[in-house]
Short mmCIF file of C-alpha atoms in Angstrom, two decimals:
data_model
loop_
_atom_site.label_atom_id
_atom_site.label_comp_id
_atom_site.label_asym_id
_atom_site.label_seq_id
_atom_site.Cartn_x
_atom_site.Cartn_y
_atom_site.Cartn_z
CA MET A 1 0.31 0.15 0.22
CA VAL A 2 2.98 2.36 1.04
CA ALA A 3 4.69 1.55 -2.25
CA THR A 4 1.46 2.70 -4.40
CA GLU A 5 0.97 5.85 -2.47
CA VAL A 6 5.20 7.06 -2.69
CA ARG A 7 3.90 6.57 -6.52
CA ASP A 8 1.15 8.93 -6.58
CA VAL A 9 2.67 11.62 -4.60
CA THR A 10 5.68 11.59 -6.57
CA GLY A 11 3.63 11.75 -9.32
CA VAL A 12 2.24 14.76 -8.58
CA LEU A 13 5.62 16.28 -7.32
CA GLU A 14 6.78 14.90 -11.38
CA ARG A 15 3.90 16.63 -12.46
CA VAL A 16 4.21 20.12 -11.07
CA ALA A 17 8.14 20.06 -11.36
CA ALA A 18 7.88 19.76 -15.01
CA GLU A 19 5.26 22.54 -15.00
CA ARG A 20 7.64 24.36 -13.20
CA GLY A 21 10.51 24.01 -15.65
CA GLY A 22 12.02 21.94 -12.77
CA VAL A 23 12.10 24.28 -10.54
CA ILE A 24 10.35 22.29 -7.18
CA GLY A 25 11.36 22.89 -3.57
CA VAL A 26 11.03 19.32 -2.82
CA PRO A 27 12.79 15.50 -5.15
CA PRO A 28 9.54 14.27 -6.19
CA GLY A 29 10.89 11.00 -4.57
CA LEU A 30 10.95 12.98 -0.91
CA VAL A 31 14.70 10.99 -0.82
CA VAL A 32 17.84 12.14 -0.54
CA THR A 33 21.79 10.98 -0.19
CA PRO A 34 22.70 14.25 1.46
CA ASP A 35 26.65 15.07 0.35
CA ALA A 36 28.12 18.83 0.93
CA THR A 37 25.66 20.78 -1.02
CA TRP A 38 22.92 19.63 1.45
CA THR A 39 23.09 20.88 5.32
CA PRO A 40 21.37 19.25 7.98
CA ALA A 41 17.69 21.13 8.98
CA SER A 42 18.84 20.51 12.59
CA GLU A 43 22.07 23.79 11.75
CA LEU A 44 18.80 25.86 11.86
CA LEU A 45 18.06 25.33 15.21
CA ARG A 46 21.87 25.86 16.66
CA PRO A 47 21.95 28.87 18.58
CA PRO A 48 23.09 31.52 18.01
CA TYR A 49 21.03 30.47 15.14
CA THR A 50 24.03 32.27 12.91
CA LEU A 51 22.42 29.84 9.36
CA LEU A 52 19.05 30.60 10.22
CA GLY A 53 19.86 34.57 10.57
CA GLU A 54 22.03 34.48 7.37
CA LEU A 55 19.25 32.64 5.41
CA VAL A 56 16.63 35.63 6.78
CA GLU A 57 19.23 38.68 5.70
CA GLN A 58 19.78 36.95 2.14
CA THR A 59 15.51 36.54 1.64
CA ALA A 60 15.71 40.22 2.62
CA ALA A 61 18.39 41.40 0.81
CA ARG A 62 16.71 40.01 -2.44
CA TRP A 63 13.93 41.42 -2.07
CA ASN A 64 15.36 44.80 -0.32
CA ALA A 65 12.80 44.33 2.34
CA PRO A 66 13.41 45.05 6.18
CA ARG A 67 14.54 41.97 8.53
CA HIS A 68 11.13 41.06 9.56
CA VAL A 69 9.27 41.08 6.12
CA GLY A 70 12.68 38.62 5.02
CA ALA A 71 11.61 36.30 7.70
CA ALA A 72 8.17 35.90 6.86
CA LEU A 73 9.50 35.31 3.14
CA PHE A 74 12.30 32.87 4.28
CA TRP A 75 9.35 30.94 5.65
CA LYS A 76 6.87 31.06 3.06
CA THR A 77 9.12 29.33 1.05
CA TYR A 78 10.55 27.01 3.23
CA GLY A 79 6.83 26.18 5.07
CA TYR A 80 5.52 25.32 2.08
CA TRP A 81 7.80 22.96 0.46
CA HIS A 82 8.21 20.88 3.69
CA THR A 83 3.91 20.82 4.31
CA LEU A 84 3.29 20.30 0.46
CA PRO A 85 4.29 16.48 0.58
CA MET A 86 1.94 15.70 3.45
CA ALA A 87 -1.09 17.97 2.10
CA LEU A 88 -0.89 16.00 -1.25
CA ALA A 89 -0.75 12.76 0.99
CA TRP A 90 -3.67 13.03 3.00
CA ALA A 91 -5.69 14.41 -0.56
CA LEU A 92 -4.86 11.08 -2.04
CA GLY A 93 -5.87 9.53 0.98
CA GLY A 94 -2.71 7.25 1.48
CA PRO A 95 0.07 7.56 4.51
CA ILE A 96 1.48 10.81 5.33
CA PRO A 97 5.08 11.30 4.44
CA VAL A 98 7.01 12.88 7.43
CA MET A 99 10.50 14.22 7.18
CA PRO A 100 12.19 13.52 10.60
CA LEU A 101 13.91 16.86 11.89
CA ALA A 102 16.85 14.85 12.72
CA GLU A 103 16.92 13.36 8.88
CA THR A 104 15.98 16.60 6.93
CA TYR A 105 18.25 18.29 5.01
CA PHE A 106 17.93 21.68 3.30
CA LYS A 107 19.69 23.58 0.19
CA VAL A 108 19.60 26.89 -1.29
CA SER A 109 18.17 26.80 -4.85
CA GLU A 110 15.98 28.48 -7.37
CA ALA A 111 12.79 27.26 -5.58
CA GLY A 112 14.37 29.41 -3.10
CA VAL A 113 15.22 26.54 -0.93
CA THR A 114 14.69 22.65 -1.42
CA ILE A 115 14.00 20.25 1.68
CA GLY A 116 14.71 15.73 1.30
CA ALA A 117 15.06 13.54 4.11
CA SER A 118 17.29 10.60 4.55
CA ARG A 119 15.04 8.75 5.58
CA VAL A 120 11.36 9.08 5.27
CA ARG A 121 8.84 8.16 8.63
CA TRP A 122 5.33 6.85 7.59
CA GLY A 123 2.08 7.90 9.44
CA SER A 124 -1.38 8.90 9.35
CA GLY A 125 -4.20 11.10 8.78
CA PRO A 126 -4.17 14.41 10.43
CA GLU A 127 -2.50 13.21 13.69
CA ALA A 128 0.73 12.54 11.43
CA ILE A 129 0.52 16.14 10.02
CA ARG A 130 0.11 17.67 13.24
CA GLU A 131 3.15 15.86 14.73
CA ALA A 132 4.89 16.71 12.04
CA LEU A 133 4.58 20.64 12.12
CA GLU A 134 4.97 20.78 15.96
CA GLU A 135 8.46 18.40 15.86
CA SER A 136 9.99 20.26 12.59
CA GLN A 137 7.90 23.80 12.03
CA ALA A 138 6.70 24.77 15.58
CA PRO A 139 10.54 25.27 17.09
CA LEU A 140 11.82 26.72 13.89
CA VAL A 141 8.57 29.31 13.66
CA ARG A 142 9.72 30.29 17.04
CA VAL A 143 12.91 31.15 16.33
CA LEU A 144 12.42 33.18 13.58
CA SER A 145 9.24 35.13 15.25
CA GLY A 146 12.06 36.06 18.05
CA MET A 147 15.01 36.72 15.80
CA ALA A 148 13.13 39.09 13.03
CA LYS A 149 10.38 40.32 16.02
CA VAL A 150 7.61 38.61 13.28
CA GLY A 151 4.24 37.25 14.95
CA GLU A 152 3.65 33.21 14.99
CA ARG A 153 0.70 33.85 13.87
CA THR A 154 1.57 35.47 10.63
CA LEU A 155 4.27 32.35 9.83
CA TRP A 156 2.18 30.14 10.71
CA GLY A 157 -0.68 32.04 8.32
CA SER A 158 2.15 30.56 5.44
CA THR A 159 1.98 27.22 6.38
CA ALA A 160 -2.14 27.23 6.68
CA GLU A 161 -2.39 28.43 3.28
CA ALA A 162 0.64 25.59 1.93
CA PHE A 163 -2.58 23.05 3.34
CA ALA A 164 -5.26 25.27 0.74
CA HIS A 165 -2.89 25.71 -2.30
CA PRO A 166 -1.90 22.71 -3.39
CA LEU A 167 -5.50 20.99 -2.82
CA THR A 168 -7.45 24.16 -4.78
CA LEU A 169 -4.78 23.58 -7.52
CA MET A 170 -2.67 20.17 -7.36
CA VAL A 171 -4.93 17.54 -6.14
CA PRO A 172 -8.30 18.52 -4.98
CA GLY A 173 -9.13 18.44 -1.37
CA ASP A 174 -11.12 19.49 1.13
CA TYR A 175 -7.94 21.69 2.99
CA MET A 176 -10.72 23.27 5.14
CA ALA A 177 -11.62 20.01 7.13
CA LEU A 178 -7.71 18.81 6.74
CA LEU A 179 -7.09 22.44 8.55
CA ARG A 180 -9.61 21.91 11.24
CA ALA A 181 -8.46 18.13 11.96
CA VAL A 182 -4.81 19.04 12.46
CA GLY A 183 -5.86 22.08 14.55
CA ARG A 184 -3.85 24.58 15.97
CA PRO A 185 -2.22 26.18 15.14
CA VAL A 186 -2.68 26.46 11.72
CA ASP A 187 -6.72 25.91 11.94
CA GLY A 188 -8.99 29.10 11.23
CA LEU A 189 -5.87 30.78 9.72
CA VAL A 190 -7.73 30.48 5.74
CA GLU A 191 -11.06 30.94 4.40
CA PRO A 192 -12.72 29.39 1.70
CA ALA A 193 -13.81 32.07 -1.30
CA GLY A 194 -15.78 30.56 -4.27
CA ASP A 195 -12.80 28.10 -6.10
CA ALA A 196 -10.31 29.79 -4.30
CA TYR A 197 -9.16 31.24 -0.92
CA PHE A 198 -8.25 33.92 1.58
CA ARG A 199 -5.79 33.83 4.33
CA ARG A 200 -6.40 35.50 7.51
CA THR A 201 -2.93 36.65 8.23
CA CYS A 202 -0.26 38.68 5.89
CA CYS A 203 2.63 37.11 4.62
CA LEU A 204 4.08 40.83 4.20
CA TRP A 205 4.80 40.00 0.62
CA VAL A 206 2.38 43.28 -0.10
CA THR A 207 4.51 45.41 2.47
CA LEU A 208 7.33 45.56 -0.33
CA PRO A 209 7.39 48.61 -2.55
CA ASP A 210 6.03 48.21 -6.54
CA VAL A 211 4.56 44.63 -6.13
CA GLU A 212 0.99 43.46 -6.52
CA PRO A 213 -0.45 41.32 -3.94
CA CYS A 214 -1.04 37.86 -3.63
CA GLY A 215 -4.32 36.26 -5.13
CA SER A 216 -5.14 34.85 -1.49
CA CYS A 217 -3.70 38.34 0.27
CA CYS A 218 -6.22 39.27 3.31
CA VAL A 219 -5.92 43.06 1.21
CA LEU A 220 -7.98 41.26 -0.79
CA LYS A 221 -10.70 39.86 0.63
CA PRO A 222 -13.85 41.74 -0.08
CA ARG A 223 -15.18 44.11 3.43
CA PRO A 224 -18.82 43.32 4.16
#
């Protein structure tokens, strides 16, 4: 059963990679053999958080943004690619691929960041996703929030969107049901709007000069 579902998730990721000209932030097979080009994700949580700070500064410099906006945009990328395989697997009705923090690796790439694991752990349902968020995302959210003075709710809004976006555009799925089942801290941060959705938090992209807001931005939501 697991092998079949791996092929399903991998197939979707291969299709997404082809549509994006190969620019994708997670290997379609999820598993990597780390070499010198890969960095353990656990290094991002090593005090005094020098590496994480450098990535935030690089993102801020790329967009000529303040540091707190750089942190939010870095997380929007990292959180999206880390969440994507779990969202797709849930929508496909299969086991959930979890990248254990101790075995997760990343590299800076054309996709912003690419994330893979030397081993994938398989879980079941929203509970596995909730545990994965607590293990691998919550520590980074806490550090980023404190480091760059950006709200945790803002950062978790990007993770919530990382469930809604693929289940709207890649594999049909009831992302609202999934977010409710996963619960806090992602539940309640996205709301449906016809065939699309709006965030209830801002990723801060709209604060950059001369940019258009994201299609899901809360500032675009019609006022009652």
